[in-house]
């Protein structure tokens, strides 16, 4: 049976509003100038600690991450929405494949979001930032999902919207399918297989 691993942000969900607000509140609390929405969006998909570092925070990064997480959790379900076709795609994928989530978001918050949208029961595993030592683009998250599912990676696919997803999959020996989203303008440099949305990606996998 096929296995499909999905990224979250920019693939199944749009939490841009919540992410930007989380960063604005955090920078304000520490009396630091907010870098701007555009700069934040460029980094979405990376682990929080790396995002803050790239935004110029090189001391007490853990405090920034914790402040962000505390605020994000308060607003995440209200300010996150499913991307168009996401629910339809998951339901369709479940008909012919086993499903998992591989994200750099915190697994606990990711589960809360998926439960909020009524989708968590479709997935056998969810690998979040705290579940691995090396996040995407390292292959560890993809390999761990495959291992926990006792699956064959030759039958596995990773669907994501950034080069982080594609590179992680390729390094793990898993086929990667890109979906278009604003977070990664360089996606076409990482993979030739890019679909307009996650439902198109699922249909491609079904017919592969």
PDB file of C-alpha atoms in Angstrom:
ATOM      1  CA  UNK A   1       0.000   0.000   0.000  1.00  0.00           C
ATOM      2  CA  UNK A   2       1.209   3.512  -0.758  1.00  0.00           C
ATOM      3  CA  UNK A   3       2.263   5.872   2.024  1.00  0.00           C
ATOM      4  CA  UNK A   4       1.789   9.629   1.796  1.00  0.00           C
ATOM      5  CA  UNK A   5       3.518  12.001   4.212  1.00  0.00           C
ATOM      6  CA  UNK A   6       2.201  15.559   4.285  1.00  0.00           C
ATOM      7  CA  UNK A   7       3.800  18.768   5.434  1.00  0.00           C
ATOM      8  CA  UNK A   8       1.418  21.109   7.290  1.00  0.00           C
ATOM      9  CA  UNK A   9       1.991  24.844   6.733  1.00  0.00           C
ATOM     10  CA  UNK A  10       1.437  25.794   3.121  1.00  0.00           C
ATOM     11  CA  UNK A  11       0.434  22.247   2.231  1.00  0.00           C
ATOM     12  CA  UNK A  12      -2.678  21.426   4.269  1.00  0.00           C
ATOM     13  CA  UNK A  13      -3.145  24.545   6.392  1.00  0.00           C
ATOM     14  CA  UNK A  14      -2.670  28.300   6.205  1.00  0.00           C
ATOM     15  CA  UNK A  15      -1.495  29.593   9.571  1.00  0.00           C
ATOM     16  CA  UNK A  16       0.253  32.657   8.185  1.00  0.00           C
ATOM     17  CA  UNK A  17      -1.858  35.096  10.218  1.00  0.00           C
ATOM     18  CA  UNK A  18      -1.140  33.240  13.468  1.00  0.00           C
ATOM     19  CA  UNK A  19       2.578  32.921  12.705  1.00  0.00           C
ATOM     20  CA  UNK A  20       3.007  36.609  11.865  1.00  0.00           C
ATOM     21  CA  UNK A  21       1.097  37.679  14.973  1.00  0.00           C
ATOM     22  CA  UNK A  22       3.224  35.349  17.101  1.00  0.00           C
ATOM     23  CA  UNK A  23       6.410  36.951  15.823  1.00  0.00           C
ATOM     24  CA  UNK A  24       5.061  40.508  16.183  1.00  0.00           C
ATOM     25  CA  UNK A  25       4.047  39.895  19.804  1.00  0.00           C
ATOM     26  CA  UNK A  26       7.392  38.254  20.610  1.00  0.00           C
ATOM     27  CA  UNK A  27       9.539  41.023  19.132  1.00  0.00           C
ATOM     28  CA  UNK A  28       7.372  43.610  20.898  1.00  0.00           C
ATOM     29  CA  UNK A  29       7.778  41.882  24.265  1.00  0.00           C
ATOM     30  CA  UNK A  30      11.567  41.949  23.970  1.00  0.00           C
ATOM     31  CA  UNK A  31      11.587  45.547  22.658  1.00  0.00           C
ATOM     32  CA  UNK A  32      13.078  44.521  19.332  1.00  0.00           C
ATOM     33  CA  UNK A  33      12.065  46.044  15.992  1.00  0.00           C
ATOM     34  CA  UNK A  34       9.733  43.751  14.042  1.00  0.00           C
ATOM     35  CA  UNK A  35      11.525  42.565  10.869  1.00  0.00           C
ATOM     36  CA  UNK A  36       8.365  42.766   8.758  1.00  0.00           C
ATOM     37  CA  UNK A  37       5.883  40.239   7.403  1.00  0.00           C
ATOM     38  CA  UNK A  38       7.844  39.630   4.215  1.00  0.00           C
ATOM     39  CA  UNK A  39      10.983  38.598   6.081  1.00  0.00           C
ATOM     40  CA  UNK A  40       9.010  36.218   8.309  1.00  0.00           C
ATOM     41  CA  UNK A  41       7.225  34.620   5.357  1.00  0.00           C
ATOM     42  CA  UNK A  42      10.547  33.870   3.670  1.00  0.00           C
ATOM     43  CA  UNK A  43      11.507  31.670   6.628  1.00  0.00           C
ATOM     44  CA  UNK A  44       8.250  29.817   7.305  1.00  0.00           C
ATOM     45  CA  UNK A  45       8.925  26.099   7.285  1.00  0.00           C
ATOM     46  CA  UNK A  46      12.172  26.360   9.220  1.00  0.00           C
ATOM     47  CA  UNK A  47      12.300  25.482  12.935  1.00  0.00           C
ATOM     48  CA  UNK A  48      11.493  28.458  15.164  1.00  0.00           C
ATOM     49  CA  UNK A  49      14.971  28.676  16.658  1.00  0.00           C
ATOM     50  CA  UNK A  50      16.481  28.963  13.181  1.00  0.00           C
ATOM     51  CA  UNK A  51      13.877  31.530  12.129  1.00  0.00           C
ATOM     52  CA  UNK A  52      14.719  33.759  15.094  1.00  0.00           C
ATOM     53  CA  UNK A  53      18.445  33.346  14.490  1.00  0.00           C
ATOM     54  CA  UNK A  54      18.075  34.352  10.848  1.00  0.00           C
ATOM     55  CA  UNK A  55      16.048  37.360  12.007  1.00  0.00           C
ATOM     56  CA  UNK A  56      18.995  38.568  14.069  1.00  0.00           C
ATOM     57  CA  UNK A  57      18.306  37.008  17.468  1.00  0.00           C
ATOM     58  CA  UNK A  58      21.502  35.262  18.558  1.00  0.00           C
ATOM     59  CA  UNK A  59      21.074  35.407  22.357  1.00  0.00           C
ATOM     60  CA  UNK A  60      18.369  33.887  24.572  1.00  0.00           C
ATOM     61  CA  UNK A  61      16.711  32.346  21.522  1.00  0.00           C
ATOM     62  CA  UNK A  62      14.870  29.830  23.728  1.00  0.00           C
ATOM     63  CA  UNK A  63      13.076  32.703  25.472  1.00  0.00           C
ATOM     64  CA  UNK A  64      11.901  34.054  22.145  1.00  0.00           C
ATOM     65  CA  UNK A  65      10.744  30.603  21.024  1.00  0.00           C
ATOM     66  CA  UNK A  66       8.852  29.998  24.270  1.00  0.00           C
ATOM     67  CA  UNK A  67       7.180  33.420  24.134  1.00  0.00           C
ATOM     68  CA  UNK A  68       6.120  32.774  20.557  1.00  0.00           C
ATOM     69  CA  UNK A  69       4.741  29.330  21.392  1.00  0.00           C
ATOM     70  CA  UNK A  70       2.724  30.617  24.350  1.00  0.00           C
ATOM     71  CA  UNK A  71       1.004  33.232  22.195  1.00  0.00           C
ATOM     72  CA  UNK A  72       0.670  30.997  19.134  1.00  0.00           C
ATOM     73  CA  UNK A  73      -1.152  28.354  21.108  1.00  0.00           C
ATOM     74  CA  UNK A  74      -3.754  30.894  22.268  1.00  0.00           C
ATOM     75  CA  UNK A  75      -4.613  31.982  18.728  1.00  0.00           C
ATOM     76  CA  UNK A  76      -3.689  29.077  16.487  1.00  0.00           C
ATOM     77  CA  UNK A  77      -7.101  27.443  16.055  1.00  0.00           C
ATOM     78  CA  UNK A  78      -8.882  30.781  15.551  1.00  0.00           C
ATOM     79  CA  UNK A  79      -6.336  32.166  13.087  1.00  0.00           C
ATOM     80  CA  UNK A  80      -5.524  29.049  11.073  1.00  0.00           C
ATOM     81  CA  UNK A  81      -7.584  27.737   8.184  1.00  0.00           C
ATOM     82  CA  UNK A  82      -7.483  24.705   5.949  1.00  0.00           C
ATOM     83  CA  UNK A  83      -6.202  25.408   2.475  1.00  0.00           C
ATOM     84  CA  UNK A  84      -8.712  24.839  -0.345  1.00  0.00           C
ATOM     85  CA  UNK A  85      -9.003  21.133  -1.276  1.00  0.00           C
ATOM     86  CA  UNK A  86      -7.078  19.995   1.844  1.00  0.00           C
ATOM     87  CA  UNK A  87      -9.896  18.061   3.506  1.00  0.00           C
ATOM     88  CA  UNK A  88     -10.983  16.586   0.193  1.00  0.00           C
ATOM     89  CA  UNK A  89      -7.384  15.583  -0.518  1.00  0.00           C
ATOM     90  CA  UNK A  90      -6.915  13.837   2.835  1.00  0.00           C
ATOM     91  CA  UNK A  91     -10.194  11.945   2.500  1.00  0.00           C
ATOM     92  CA  UNK A  92      -9.278  10.853  -1.037  1.00  0.00           C
ATOM     93  CA  UNK A  93      -5.729   9.876  -0.048  1.00  0.00           C
ATOM     94  CA  UNK A  94      -7.006   7.701   2.794  1.00  0.00           C
ATOM     95  CA  UNK A  95      -8.864   5.544   0.255  1.00  0.00           C
ATOM     96  CA  UNK A  96      -5.654   4.192  -1.258  1.00  0.00           C
ATOM     97  CA  UNK A  97      -2.785   5.108   1.073  1.00  0.00           C
ATOM     98  CA  UNK A  98      -1.591   5.195   4.660  1.00  0.00           C
ATOM     99  CA  UNK A  99      -1.049   8.747   5.848  1.00  0.00           C
ATOM    100  CA  UNK A 100       1.354  10.638   8.077  1.00  0.00           C
ATOM    101  CA  UNK A 101       2.376  14.213   8.912  1.00  0.00           C
ATOM    102  CA  UNK A 102       5.971  15.457   8.900  1.00  0.00           C
ATOM    103  CA  UNK A 103       6.304  19.059  10.066  1.00  0.00           C
ATOM    104  CA  UNK A 104       8.741  21.440  11.728  1.00  0.00           C
ATOM    105  CA  UNK A 105       5.859  22.743  13.863  1.00  0.00           C
ATOM    106  CA  UNK A 106       5.551  21.494  17.426  1.00  0.00           C
ATOM    107  CA  UNK A 107       3.777  18.131  17.294  1.00  0.00           C
ATOM    108  CA  UNK A 108       1.506  18.969  20.235  1.00  0.00           C
ATOM    109  CA  UNK A 109       0.133  22.101  18.569  1.00  0.00           C
ATOM    110  CA  UNK A 110      -0.069  20.376  15.205  1.00  0.00           C
ATOM    111  CA  UNK A 111      -2.254  17.641  16.691  1.00  0.00           C
ATOM    112  CA  UNK A 112      -4.502  20.243  18.299  1.00  0.00           C
ATOM    113  CA  UNK A 113      -4.961  21.959  14.938  1.00  0.00           C
ATOM    114  CA  UNK A 114      -5.694  18.725  13.081  1.00  0.00           C
ATOM    115  CA  UNK A 115      -8.168  17.674  15.777  1.00  0.00           C
ATOM    116  CA  UNK A 116      -9.804  21.096  15.507  1.00  0.00           C
ATOM    117  CA  UNK A 117     -10.301  20.512  11.774  1.00  0.00           C
ATOM    118  CA  UNK A 118     -11.458  16.929  12.275  1.00  0.00           C
ATOM    119  CA  UNK A 119      -8.518  15.414  10.395  1.00  0.00           C
ATOM    120  CA  UNK A 120      -6.208  13.882  13.009  1.00  0.00           C
ATOM    121  CA  UNK A 121      -7.816  10.436  12.829  1.00  0.00           C
ATOM    122  CA  UNK A 122      -6.787  10.106   9.179  1.00  0.00           C
ATOM    123  CA  UNK A 123      -3.090  10.036  10.123  1.00  0.00           C
ATOM    124  CA  UNK A 124      -1.149   7.162  11.652  1.00  0.00           C
ATOM    125  CA  UNK A 125       1.843   9.236  12.733  1.00  0.00           C
ATOM    126  CA  UNK A 126       2.732  12.879  13.274  1.00  0.00           C
ATOM    127  CA  UNK A 127       6.395  13.830  13.442  1.00  0.00           C
ATOM    128  CA  UNK A 128       6.961  17.311  14.869  1.00  0.00           C
ATOM    129  CA  UNK A 129       9.999  19.382  15.766  1.00  0.00           C
ATOM    130  CA  UNK A 130      10.406  17.833  19.220  1.00  0.00           C
ATOM    131  CA  UNK A 131      10.354  14.293  17.819  1.00  0.00           C
ATOM    132  CA  UNK A 132      13.706  14.549  16.024  1.00  0.00           C
ATOM    133  CA  UNK A 133      17.185  15.902  16.582  1.00  0.00           C
ATOM    134  CA  UNK A 134      17.533  17.041  12.979  1.00  0.00           C
ATOM    135  CA  UNK A 135      14.534  18.747  11.349  1.00  0.00           C
ATOM    136  CA  UNK A 136      13.893  19.063   7.619  1.00  0.00           C
ATOM    137  CA  UNK A 137      15.778  19.333   5.266  1.00  0.00           C
ATOM    138  CA  UNK A 138      17.568  16.486   7.105  1.00  0.00           C
ATOM    139  CA  UNK A 139      16.033  13.089   6.211  1.00  0.00           C
ATOM    140  CA  UNK A 140      15.500  12.111   9.868  1.00  0.00           C
ATOM    141  CA  UNK A 141      11.832  13.235  10.145  1.00  0.00           C
ATOM    142  CA  UNK A 142      10.800  11.382   6.989  1.00  0.00           C
ATOM    143  CA  UNK A 143      12.766   8.275   7.938  1.00  0.00           C
ATOM    144  CA  UNK A 144      11.281   8.278  11.442  1.00  0.00           C
ATOM    145  CA  UNK A 145       7.746   8.449  10.060  1.00  0.00           C
ATOM    146  CA  UNK A 146       8.450   5.555   7.708  1.00  0.00           C
ATOM    147  CA  UNK A 147      10.011   3.559  10.551  1.00  0.00           C
ATOM    148  CA  UNK A 148       7.095   4.113  12.940  1.00  0.00           C
ATOM    149  CA  UNK A 149       4.632   3.135  10.234  1.00  0.00           C
ATOM    150  CA  UNK A 150       6.673   0.006   9.477  1.00  0.00           C
ATOM    151  CA  UNK A 151       6.348   1.051   5.847  1.00  0.00           C
ATOM    152  CA  UNK A 152       8.410   0.512   2.719  1.00  0.00           C
ATOM    153  CA  UNK A 153       9.933   3.792   1.582  1.00  0.00           C
ATOM    154  CA  UNK A 154       9.873   2.593  -2.025  1.00  0.00           C
ATOM    155  CA  UNK A 155       6.072   3.019  -1.813  1.00  0.00           C
ATOM    156  CA  UNK A 156       6.239   6.367   0.013  1.00  0.00           C
ATOM    157  CA  UNK A 157       5.679   9.944  -1.133  1.00  0.00           C
ATOM    158  CA  UNK A 158       6.246  13.285   0.598  1.00  0.00           C
ATOM    159  CA  UNK A 159       3.981  16.205  -0.285  1.00  0.00           C
ATOM    160  CA  UNK A 160       5.172  19.679   0.681  1.00  0.00           C
ATOM    161  CA  UNK A 161       5.439  23.283  -0.416  1.00  0.00           C
ATOM    162  CA  UNK A 162       9.108  24.057   0.291  1.00  0.00           C
ATOM    163  CA  UNK A 163      12.554  22.844  -0.674  1.00  0.00           C
ATOM    164  CA  UNK A 164      12.910  21.700   2.944  1.00  0.00           C
ATOM    165  CA  UNK A 165      10.213  19.075   2.299  1.00  0.00           C
ATOM    166  CA  UNK A 166      11.643  18.025  -1.054  1.00  0.00           C
ATOM    167  CA  UNK A 167      15.241  17.742   0.137  1.00  0.00           C
ATOM    168  CA  UNK A 168      14.245  15.810   3.263  1.00  0.00           C
ATOM    169  CA  UNK A 169      12.301  13.332   1.134  1.00  0.00           C
ATOM    170  CA  UNK A 170      15.024  12.928  -1.466  1.00  0.00           C
ATOM    171  CA  UNK A 171      17.691  12.346   1.179  1.00  0.00           C
ATOM    172  CA  UNK A 172      15.435   9.715   2.742  1.00  0.00           C
ATOM    173  CA  UNK A 173      14.938   7.965  -0.588  1.00  0.00           C
ATOM    174  CA  UNK A 174      11.283   8.973  -0.844  1.00  0.00           C
ATOM    175  CA  UNK A 175       9.565  10.521  -3.870  1.00  0.00           C
ATOM    176  CA  UNK A 176       8.747  14.212  -3.405  1.00  0.00           C
ATOM    177  CA  UNK A 177       5.754  16.086  -4.802  1.00  0.00           C
ATOM    178  CA  UNK A 178       5.760  19.868  -4.551  1.00  0.00           C
ATOM    179  CA  UNK A 179       2.663  22.036  -4.159  1.00  0.00           C
ATOM    180  CA  UNK A 180       2.605  25.725  -4.974  1.00  0.00           C
ATOM    181  CA  UNK A 181       2.465  28.183  -2.071  1.00  0.00           C
ATOM    182  CA  UNK A 182       3.959  31.545  -1.237  1.00  0.00           C
ATOM    183  CA  UNK A 183       6.451  30.287   1.340  1.00  0.00           C
ATOM    184  CA  UNK A 184       9.062  29.004  -1.108  1.00  0.00           C
ATOM    185  CA  UNK A 185       9.669  30.804  -4.370  1.00  0.00           C
ATOM    186  CA  UNK A 186      12.537  28.403  -5.153  1.00  0.00           C
ATOM    187  CA  UNK A 187      10.502  25.196  -5.168  1.00  0.00           C
ATOM    188  CA  UNK A 188      10.999  24.665  -8.896  1.00  0.00           C
ATOM    189  CA  UNK A 189      14.747  24.491  -8.268  1.00  0.00           C
ATOM    190  CA  UNK A 190      14.237  21.459  -6.020  1.00  0.00           C
ATOM    191  CA  UNK A 191      11.740  19.317  -7.924  1.00  0.00           C
ATOM    192  CA  UNK A 192      10.222  19.027 -11.364  1.00  0.00           C
ATOM    193  CA  UNK A 193       6.975  17.607  -9.977  1.00  0.00           C
ATOM    194  CA  UNK A 194       4.926  20.575  -8.756  1.00  0.00           C
ATOM    195  CA  UNK A 195       1.141  20.577  -8.484  1.00  0.00           C
ATOM    196  CA  UNK A 196      -1.225  23.511  -7.995  1.00  0.00           C
ATOM    197  CA  UNK A 197      -2.646  22.168  -4.736  1.00  0.00           C
ATOM    198  CA  UNK A 198      -2.594  19.173  -2.436  1.00  0.00           C
ATOM    199  CA  UNK A 199      -5.581  17.472  -4.115  1.00  0.00           C
ATOM    200  CA  UNK A 200      -3.778  17.503  -7.452  1.00  0.00           C
ATOM    201  CA  UNK A 201      -0.750  16.008  -5.691  1.00  0.00           C
ATOM    202  CA  UNK A 202      -2.890  13.221  -4.234  1.00  0.00           C
ATOM    203  CA  UNK A 203      -4.448  12.467  -7.625  1.00  0.00           C
ATOM    204  CA  UNK A 204      -0.969  12.299  -9.147  1.00  0.00           C
ATOM    205  CA  UNK A 205       0.148   9.821  -6.485  1.00  0.00           C
ATOM    206  CA  UNK A 206      -2.999   7.718  -6.908  1.00  0.00           C
ATOM    207  CA  UNK A 207      -2.271   7.336 -10.622  1.00  0.00           C
ATOM    208  CA  UNK A 208       1.496   6.928 -10.237  1.00  0.00           C
TER     209      UNK A 208
END
